[in-house]
Amino acid sequence: MKFITDPSQNFIQTYAQPLDAIFRPKNVAVVGAKDTEGSVGRTILQNLMTEEFHGNIYPVNPKRDTVLGLKVYPTLSSIGKPIDLVVIVTPAPTVPKIIEECVFLDIPGAIIISAGFKEIGIEGVKLEEDILKTIKKGHLRIVGPNCLGVMNPIWGLNATFAKGMAKKGNLAFLSQSGAMCTAVLDWSFKENVGFSSFVSVGSMLDVDWGDMISYLGNDPHTEAILMYMETVGNARSFLSAAREIALDKPIIVIKPGRSSEAQKAAASHTGSLTGKDEVFDAALERVGVLRVSSIGELFNMAYVLARQPKPKGPNLAIVTNAGGPSVLATDEAVLQGAKIASLEKDTIEKMNTFLPQAWSHTNPVDILGDADPRRYTQTVELLSKDPHVDGILVILSPQDMTLPDETANGLKEYAKIPDKPILASWMGGDFVKKGTEILRGHNIPCFPYPDDAALCFAQMWKYRENLFNLYQTPRHENTFEESIQAYRATKKASVIIEDAQIQKRTILSEEESKRLFSFYGIPVVETHHAKNSMEVEKLCLEIGFPVVLKVFSHKISHKSDVGGVKLNIKTIEEAKQAFIDIQTAVELKFGKDVFEGVTVQHMIKVEGIELILGSSVDPQFGPVILFGFGGTFVEVFKDYALGFPPLTKALAKRIMEKTNIFKTFKGFRSLKPIDVDAVCTLLVQFSLMITENPRIKESDINPLIASHKGLIALDARVVLHEEKIPDSHLPKPVIRPYPIEYVEICTLKDGSKVLLRPICPEDEKKVKTFHKHLSENTVRNRYFEFMSLDQRIAHERLIRICFNDYERQIALVACIDEEIIGICRLSKISGTNFADLKLIIDDKHHNKGLGSLFIGKMIAIAKEEKIERLFATILHENTGMIHILKRYGFHCQEDPTKTYITASKVL
């Protein structure tokens, strides 16, 4: 939702859209242009030479004088005119030199069609490395290599070797497969589907999914982004861009390879459970991207989401003139996570007044085979007003008395029911063809089969629920200062990891693992190490019976697999014998050097649910968190869900809700209810441990006992990355954690202390209060026009302010006693190393030096974030802000014809 137009966007337009050179070029050079029949060079040149494209075309080939009637240039340099885009179709070994020439000429865009890069092995990898080194010297952006090319039907650009230009439309299609591009393009002609952009991304040497999503997300001609993905590439870039754009435009992905593939040689339960594809699903859900399983579903969802509102609930009402089709629709809806709505008593009573006596009297609403158009419209009218109904599916099966065209015309006025999508299924061939066209022409999606329509509704509900849940404001019980102190206190946990690394160990002992967890507030059973039977005896007397003995070894991960666990020991004699039994079993299997004694801990009687909480590292998405039903049979039942650190309580609860075991948390038979909030807090703390300690490769708490009395970890396991792996090569969280390094306490001119810190989701309520205190003049200085309080504190707007993706923007808040008194935002400009700067301060704290503190801090942060240039836009009358910017070295560009001043600073 956009409330205002920010004039700063006009000033930085040149810098904000670097991919314009690829999607909207005015001058295109084709290196490797030919007139040989069937050659790629000829096809690309022909595709560019159409009436739709109005730019200049420069063929480049040192072996020809003309190609297809156009003058040919021997090199790019010889053209002597501005070039926006270079399309390269020469053999791979020649490409690095061509890229060097592009950078030298300051050409902004290139498409490398050529194959023969990393897909062929070491030689190809070397070519890509050479290209990457070269483009770092300039501002060239590259699509490819090994791609079909780029189409922009709106601009008339067809820089591909596909057959024909895509039709104009509002869908952007991105594909990693050139063959899929040509197949979809051919299909689109038949189905009359149009595109705003049609892109083959190739191997994504430079421009990746994130770049494409950011660009197309801001393209006014694009309503939805559709993706055929084979590999993720830069996962953080992809998810960061998707998270930002998904709120405004649907992003729908189809990705092959759904079969689960367990991690090999995993040393923890989590590592062996987590499959790559389910990690991908969890990643998409975290950022609000919808995944589908077929090309048909991909376009169906795009079509529906662009024409109908997302449902507010899962409850579907079905109107039908035949029982069988409604059963199919019911099955599909329920199996895919939707529900069949329970109609209000009043709705049923009103239907009784006009429906035949034999109607179904329930949902699905079977209005019988002789239903006329009026019977359909009356039924839909009532269902549209039923508060228990979140969406409507209208099914028409052709029978002798059926009037499909007239019925379709009758439904036209229900095409825009507020917050309730309406879908249709006109079953049949030519008999219902016109009716289908009438419905689609009035933005009512119509499907040939009712189960496809029901699936579509279920997907719409999942998509809407996912977006809504992503931005629920979490509770924040502690003051921020207390949270910061707790955060810093956990740094001592790194000592345990460092000691293990010094000893070249990758497995922490159970005692070390539990200490590590305890530093993060996770309750654990007190555990002691005994090297011999005499120490066992002493510890048993101190702890008290019953006790548990477990093997202590820095080389054994799964203790129970080697007979290394003895439970419910009640006497000294039993304890000594257990020690001998464990020692014997371990030494027989691994040798004497592996056995290092046992751990002794009190035997906890299980009076709750056994859970597992763990982490592992996915090769693409980095650290992944697993929560579910634990215990001995964890790999058998596989009742778990995945998420990504860092977590908020809201996100933690969403993970828990996906498991079957969560259903017992409210109480089950003799089991009393479990404190859900306490479990959420534990997950948040666990995720903090994972983000703070990148040396952790895998970890488990299994079992974690949850009961009405509380939570306690009975066993713990932590596996580290090898010591030889440098810190710079350790996997990072795919969602950037809270940037604690930018927290600072400063002093204002009046001596008052102010806390500068990055904003967080818990701040939404405080930001609302902050806006209530702002004067109209302060609001105008920030937004360049009047903006009502209701607009400024709308939840849809505040989630963008408080739920920062720290990879893309960092907003600092200034706090005194937990009250926000100012906000300063640094927003990176997609596809560049530039950023935009904005600032607003509470009127009561003007002229106290806060503006200078903010600007100085943001310049320092920008340098840390590798920003090359900062921009700011200020009203002429905002002299105080202009003075601060000039003092910090900003160049102010004044234009008397405009009401604002533009300022920039090179860092």
PDB file of C-alpha atoms in Angstrom, residues 4 323 561 624 673 720 723 832:
ATOM      1  CA  ILE A   4       2.474   9.150  -1.025  1.00  0.00           C
ATOM      2  CA  GLY A 323     -23.577 -34.123  -6.828  1.00  0.00           C
ATOM      3  CA  ASP A 561      23.453 -46.737  19.522  1.00  0.00           C
ATOM      4  CA  VAL A 624      17.794 -24.601   9.664  1.00  0.00           C
ATOM      5  CA  PRO A 673      -1.941 -27.941  29.208  1.00  0.00           C
ATOM      6  CA  LEU A 720      30.882 -28.148  15.190  1.00  0.00           C
ATOM      7  CA  GLU A 723      38.461 -26.043  12.808  1.00  0.00           C
ATOM      8  CA  THR A 832      23.440  -0.761  -6.800  1.00  0.00           C
TER       9      THR A 832
END
